[in-house]
XYZ file of C-alpha atoms in Angstrom:
390
model
C 0.000 0.000 0.000
C 2.810 2.400 0.956
C 4.620 1.577 -2.279
C 1.502 2.388 -4.353
C 0.992 5.644 -2.438
C 4.620 6.674 -2.908
C 4.399 6.030 -6.635
C 1.273 8.136 -6.895
C 2.911 11.008 -5.017
C 5.998 10.836 -7.236
C 3.846 10.892 -10.349
C 1.930 13.878 -9.040
C 5.164 15.739 -8.234
C 6.568 14.959 -11.669
C 3.388 16.228 -13.312
C 3.534 19.474 -11.284
C 7.187 19.991 -12.236
C 6.356 19.413 -15.875
C 3.484 21.923 -15.764
C 5.575 24.516 -13.950
C 8.442 24.069 -16.351
C 6.121 24.359 -19.343
C 4.575 27.575 -18.073
C 7.984 29.077 -17.235
C 9.401 28.254 -20.644
C 6.465 29.921 -22.357
C 6.531 32.902 -20.006
C 10.179 33.545 -20.879
C 9.381 33.258 -24.568
C 6.426 35.627 -24.235
C 8.655 38.216 -22.547
C 11.326 38.136 -25.247
C 11.870 41.450 -26.977
C 12.403 41.113 -30.706
C 12.701 44.808 -31.521
C 15.175 45.629 -34.292
C 15.636 41.945 -35.147
C 14.359 40.009 -38.103
C 11.159 38.130 -37.334
C 11.546 34.453 -38.118
C 8.036 32.982 -38.399
C 7.960 29.261 -39.099
C 4.162 29.080 -39.409
C 2.832 28.748 -42.945
C 1.197 32.171 -42.885
C 1.089 35.172 -40.548
C 0.092 38.808 -40.244
C 0.373 41.646 -37.728
C -2.207 44.413 -38.107
C -2.879 47.628 -36.202
C -6.517 47.634 -35.139
C -7.764 51.150 -35.863
C -5.991 51.937 -39.118
C -5.788 48.392 -40.462
C -2.118 49.015 -41.289
C -0.142 45.801 -41.812
C 3.098 45.857 -39.814
C 4.286 42.369 -40.785
C 3.065 39.685 -43.143
C 4.024 36.295 -44.499
C 1.867 34.746 -47.256
C -1.069 36.571 -45.666
C -3.521 35.896 -48.534
C -2.625 32.231 -49.043
C -5.652 29.925 -49.000
C -5.256 27.566 -46.053
C -7.432 25.550 -43.676
C -7.801 27.490 -40.414
C -9.547 24.869 -38.246
C -11.666 26.334 -35.425
C -10.811 29.931 -36.318
C -13.813 29.431 -38.650
C -15.935 29.819 -35.506
C -14.992 33.488 -35.406
C -17.622 34.110 -38.079
C -20.161 32.145 -36.009
C -19.248 34.407 -33.085
C -19.530 37.602 -35.152
C -22.965 36.778 -36.536
C -24.165 35.844 -33.042
C -22.915 39.174 -31.666
C -24.585 41.065 -34.524
C -27.870 39.288 -33.799
C -27.484 40.321 -30.164
C -26.776 43.936 -31.118
C -29.795 43.984 -33.450
C -32.044 42.857 -30.598
C -33.001 39.582 -32.288
C -31.682 37.590 -29.331
C -30.867 38.322 -25.683
C -28.427 36.727 -23.270
C -31.311 35.009 -21.455
C -32.986 33.727 -24.647
C -33.549 29.973 -24.382
C -32.296 27.853 -27.277
C -33.418 24.237 -27.609
C -30.638 21.911 -28.719
C -31.021 19.118 -31.261
C -29.597 15.633 -31.507
C -27.490 16.862 -34.423
C -25.904 19.683 -32.415
C -25.225 17.598 -29.323
C -23.599 14.833 -31.390
C -20.824 17.049 -32.774
C -17.383 15.575 -32.141
C -14.087 17.320 -31.542
C -13.957 20.129 -28.998
C -17.307 20.293 -27.231
C -19.093 21.091 -23.990
C -21.248 17.925 -24.150
C -24.646 19.565 -24.632
C -27.703 17.487 -23.826
C -30.154 17.131 -26.720
C -33.697 18.554 -26.633
C -33.157 20.831 -23.641
C -32.964 24.603 -23.286
C -29.655 26.458 -22.883
C -29.318 30.220 -22.657
C -27.845 32.099 -25.586
C -25.241 33.454 -23.170
C -24.039 29.985 -22.177
C -23.811 28.812 -25.784
C -21.928 31.919 -26.922
C -19.560 31.700 -23.961
C -18.888 28.041 -24.763
C -17.893 28.923 -28.332
C -15.710 31.919 -27.394
C -13.945 30.250 -24.467
C -13.920 26.535 -25.202
C -14.330 26.475 -29.010
C -17.319 24.169 -28.612
C -18.485 22.538 -31.847
C -21.823 21.476 -30.368
C -22.611 25.003 -29.148
C -21.632 26.443 -32.557
C -24.080 24.184 -34.384
C -26.800 24.923 -31.815
C -26.412 28.647 -32.535
C -26.366 28.062 -36.305
C -29.565 26.020 -36.156
C -31.261 28.623 -33.981
C -30.478 31.555 -36.279
C -30.999 29.939 -39.691
C -32.750 26.620 -39.125
C -29.837 24.427 -40.154
C -26.066 24.580 -40.465
C -26.055 24.710 -44.268
C -28.234 27.819 -44.385
C -26.131 29.440 -41.673
C -22.942 28.616 -43.597
C -24.342 30.410 -46.653
C -24.926 33.394 -44.407
C -21.326 33.168 -43.175
C -20.024 33.333 -46.741
C -22.251 36.293 -47.548
C -21.026 38.189 -44.480
C -17.418 37.387 -45.391
C -17.868 39.000 -48.795
C -19.419 42.081 -47.178
C -16.310 42.453 -45.020
C -13.979 42.146 -48.011
C -12.752 38.689 -47.006
C -11.993 37.630 -50.570
C -9.751 34.706 -49.653
C -12.282 32.806 -47.560
C -14.885 30.124 -48.199
C -16.793 28.377 -45.441
C -18.228 24.865 -45.610
C -19.442 24.623 -41.991
C -19.709 26.723 -38.836
C -17.204 24.757 -36.739
C -13.986 24.479 -38.731
C -14.113 20.701 -38.836
C -12.131 19.504 -41.901
C -13.833 20.023 -45.261
C -11.996 19.986 -48.638
C -13.670 23.167 -49.946
C -13.146 25.215 -46.770
C -10.324 27.747 -46.512
C -9.387 31.210 -45.313
C -6.247 33.324 -44.941
C -4.312 35.127 -42.237
C -5.369 38.503 -43.638
C -9.068 37.611 -43.737
C -8.876 36.221 -40.214
C -7.406 39.536 -39.028
C -10.218 41.448 -40.782
C -12.771 39.193 -39.074
C -11.256 39.574 -35.616
C -11.119 43.353 -36.132
C -14.885 43.330 -36.680
C -15.542 41.126 -33.642
C -13.546 43.441 -31.381
C -16.014 46.261 -32.062
C -18.552 44.429 -29.869
C -18.180 45.121 -26.147
C -20.111 41.940 -25.306
C -17.326 39.854 -26.821
C -14.865 40.970 -24.141
C -17.258 39.770 -21.449
C -16.224 36.216 -22.324
C -12.935 36.471 -24.232
C -10.975 37.500 -21.121
C -12.220 34.678 -18.867
C -9.562 32.047 -18.184
C -11.653 29.393 -16.412
C -15.392 28.965 -15.877
C -18.013 26.256 -15.947
C -21.168 25.438 -17.855
C -24.052 24.262 -15.680
C -26.355 22.085 -17.763
C -30.134 22.119 -17.170
C -29.762 18.701 -15.539
C -27.326 20.137 -12.974
C -24.343 18.449 -14.563
C -21.272 20.711 -14.908
C -18.658 21.040 -17.647
C -15.416 22.868 -16.929
C -14.530 25.606 -19.416
C -10.910 26.595 -19.994
C -10.053 29.323 -22.480
C -8.153 27.805 -25.399
C -6.263 31.086 -25.923
C -3.427 30.860 -23.383
C -2.168 34.343 -24.265
C -4.965 36.003 -22.280
C -3.290 34.590 -19.166
C 0.379 34.835 -20.107
C 0.712 37.850 -22.408
C 0.223 41.347 -20.983
C -2.589 43.162 -22.753
C -4.053 40.182 -24.616
C -7.823 40.279 -24.246
C -9.216 38.189 -27.060
C -8.615 35.667 -29.783
C -9.434 32.258 -31.195
C -7.385 29.095 -31.548
C -7.716 26.310 -34.067
C -6.047 22.949 -34.515
C -6.456 19.987 -36.865
C -4.011 17.642 -38.567
C -4.771 19.380 -41.851
C -4.519 22.989 -40.617
C -1.807 22.579 -38.018
C -2.047 24.935 -35.041
C -3.583 28.364 -35.620
C -4.254 31.468 -33.552
C -5.823 34.853 -34.121
C -5.335 37.143 -31.109
C -5.556 40.767 -30.034
C -3.594 42.738 -27.455
C -3.758 46.354 -26.327
C -1.120 48.465 -24.614
C -1.662 52.164 -24.092
C -3.555 53.607 -27.048
C -2.479 50.919 -29.500
C -4.259 47.635 -30.200
C -2.659 44.986 -32.404
C -4.067 41.901 -34.087
C -1.805 38.938 -34.842
C -2.687 35.814 -36.796
C -0.582 32.704 -37.351
C -1.776 29.812 -39.489
C -0.215 26.370 -39.744
C 2.214 26.327 -36.826
C 3.846 22.959 -36.181
C 2.558 22.738 -32.624
C 0.579 24.633 -29.995
C 3.622 26.112 -28.271
C 4.879 27.562 -31.562
C 1.599 29.313 -32.367
C 1.546 31.064 -28.973
C 5.224 31.985 -29.066
C 5.092 33.315 -32.625
C 1.942 35.336 -31.871
C 3.709 36.835 -28.841
C 6.760 37.508 -31.003
C 4.618 39.476 -33.450
C 3.018 41.458 -30.620
C 6.431 42.240 -29.125
C 7.682 43.462 -32.480
C 4.685 45.754 -32.916
C 4.692 47.247 -29.429
C 8.478 47.691 -29.420
C 8.808 49.385 -32.795
C 5.602 51.341 -33.418
C 3.438 54.008 -31.801
C -0.164 54.977 -32.343
C -0.160 58.686 -33.128
C -3.537 60.425 -32.720
C -3.812 62.716 -35.749
C -7.471 63.676 -35.341
C -9.234 63.876 -31.972
C -13.040 63.978 -31.987
C -13.038 65.544 -28.508
C -10.987 68.594 -29.559
C -12.617 71.430 -31.516
C -11.188 71.983 -34.994
C -12.632 75.497 -35.221
C -15.661 77.732 -34.758
C -18.465 78.676 -37.125
C -20.694 81.745 -37.088
C -24.410 81.078 -36.585
C -27.000 83.389 -38.114
C -30.548 83.697 -36.763
C -29.679 81.406 -33.860
C -29.807 81.664 -30.079
C -26.003 81.745 -30.090
C -23.652 83.471 -32.473
C -20.806 80.967 -32.589
C -20.614 77.162 -32.333
C -17.640 74.796 -32.013
C -17.087 72.190 -34.711
C -15.505 68.767 -34.203
C -14.207 65.884 -36.264
C -16.828 63.146 -36.504
C -14.357 60.490 -35.370
C -10.905 60.063 -33.907
C -8.180 58.872 -36.232
C -4.785 57.505 -35.234
C -1.957 56.370 -37.480
C 0.760 53.846 -36.790
C 4.224 55.325 -37.030
C 7.714 54.016 -36.462
C 8.927 55.107 -33.049
C 10.790 58.391 -33.397
C 9.510 59.023 -36.933
C 6.227 60.900 -37.279
C 6.980 62.534 -40.624
C 4.857 62.196 -43.729
C 1.427 62.825 -42.166
C -0.568 66.022 -42.630
C -4.109 67.091 -41.710
C -6.154 69.901 -43.233
C -9.582 71.263 -42.328
C -12.185 72.820 -44.617
C -15.332 74.274 -43.016
C -18.237 76.531 -43.845
C -17.873 80.123 -42.717
C -21.361 80.214 -41.249
C -24.577 78.255 -40.784
C -28.170 79.299 -40.298
C -30.226 78.156 -37.351
C -31.795 75.823 -36.593
C -28.891 73.368 -36.526
C -28.948 69.811 -35.258
C -26.434 67.607 -33.497
C -24.463 65.734 -36.143
C -24.953 68.270 -38.951
C -21.981 68.181 -41.329
C -20.235 71.538 -41.748
C -16.915 70.538 -43.265
C -14.266 67.875 -43.658
C -10.897 66.886 -42.220
C -8.472 65.381 -44.714
C -5.585 63.182 -43.566
C -2.723 62.703 -46.021
C 0.480 60.728 -46.009
C 3.306 61.836 -48.273
C 0.784 63.802 -50.321
C -1.683 60.918 -50.723
C -5.135 61.168 -49.130
C -5.704 58.245 -46.769
C -8.762 59.394 -44.805
C -11.577 61.935 -44.978
C -13.557 62.649 -41.834
C -16.691 64.820 -41.657
C -16.648 67.900 -39.435
C -19.852 68.129 -37.416
C -21.719 70.246 -34.875
C -22.340 68.466 -31.571
C -25.298 70.531 -30.359
C -28.715 71.720 -31.394
C -29.112 75.479 -31.915
C -32.651 76.795 -32.027
C -33.880 79.500 -34.373
C -34.583 82.908 -32.844
C -38.239 83.793 -32.519
C -39.609 86.935 -34.229
C -39.547 88.763 -30.909
C -35.964 87.608 -30.129
C -34.839 88.635 -33.618
C -36.366 92.070 -33.251
C -34.809 92.472 -29.810
C -31.366 91.485 -31.141
C -31.635 93.969 -34.015
C -32.696 96.695 -31.596
C -29.786 95.910 -29.254
C -27.276 96.116 -32.081
C -28.841 99.380 -33.345
């Protein structure tokens, strides 16, 4: 008995040492600074993109058609979030599972068939645990069956300009006609990150799914970077024999958010390390320079026949550009506005335009707007104003 117990303890200690060593090795790799060095990416394809501008800071065969495994589920996630935003579904909406959904193999949360799960639990299971069964349950709920939902996925991809993508299912399970690219995956993740609800689940490391029967399934986020890489707050993994190991991830430090995608890494450790390497390169070598600030007035405009004579004008949106650290040359902004407007004016009225150029080439035009309503003077107020001036 003592011999058996001792063996068990030794095995447990060995397992702990292995886990600790594995985490430490990765942590050191994640902390490595690759600034001013060539980036050696062994994965089949990769890209590093700045979130706001969409500028590509590094790429390797970024438009190559490749299987991307469970990163396909990112489109399932996006459509689900858009349905939520449109008010067509709520977090507490009950979704009845089918035998087809619950029988999905691969990564899963072991859904029971013919019972009700909340939309929130199903979405969380896809974002955190890459659950195939939850993905199909969502697809069937929104479009009746997976095939119809897949057609919708392809339509949405075209709308986003994802020209190197074709979906055959909503899970990423191997299919000969299914492919995407690192660039398209970055475009897709960029769109997902616009939804605040996504971050409610993407940053959770461990959780559990409580089934209607009371049974529990442990959920562990498949994206290890959210735990080990400073600033990482979202992403999606994928892994099959055909696709290799894949990862699309996002990290934010200061005012700059980056998106990295690696496709076809030889193993899981490589995909995380190479994603971290790309992030390190971006944060070490580039800055996000705010060229247009929507909170700062770009000028004033005279108001005729209004209850105030002058109104501040603002850019309709903030715009930041990615620049090499220490080099902010090449960018220029110019403002063209009306000299005056007549009341009444309304919040959001366009009164001009901000033009952003780089090396003489226009890269962005932003409307200049008024942020307040200005009422028209009444006949009595007009007469009184004229009399005062006289």
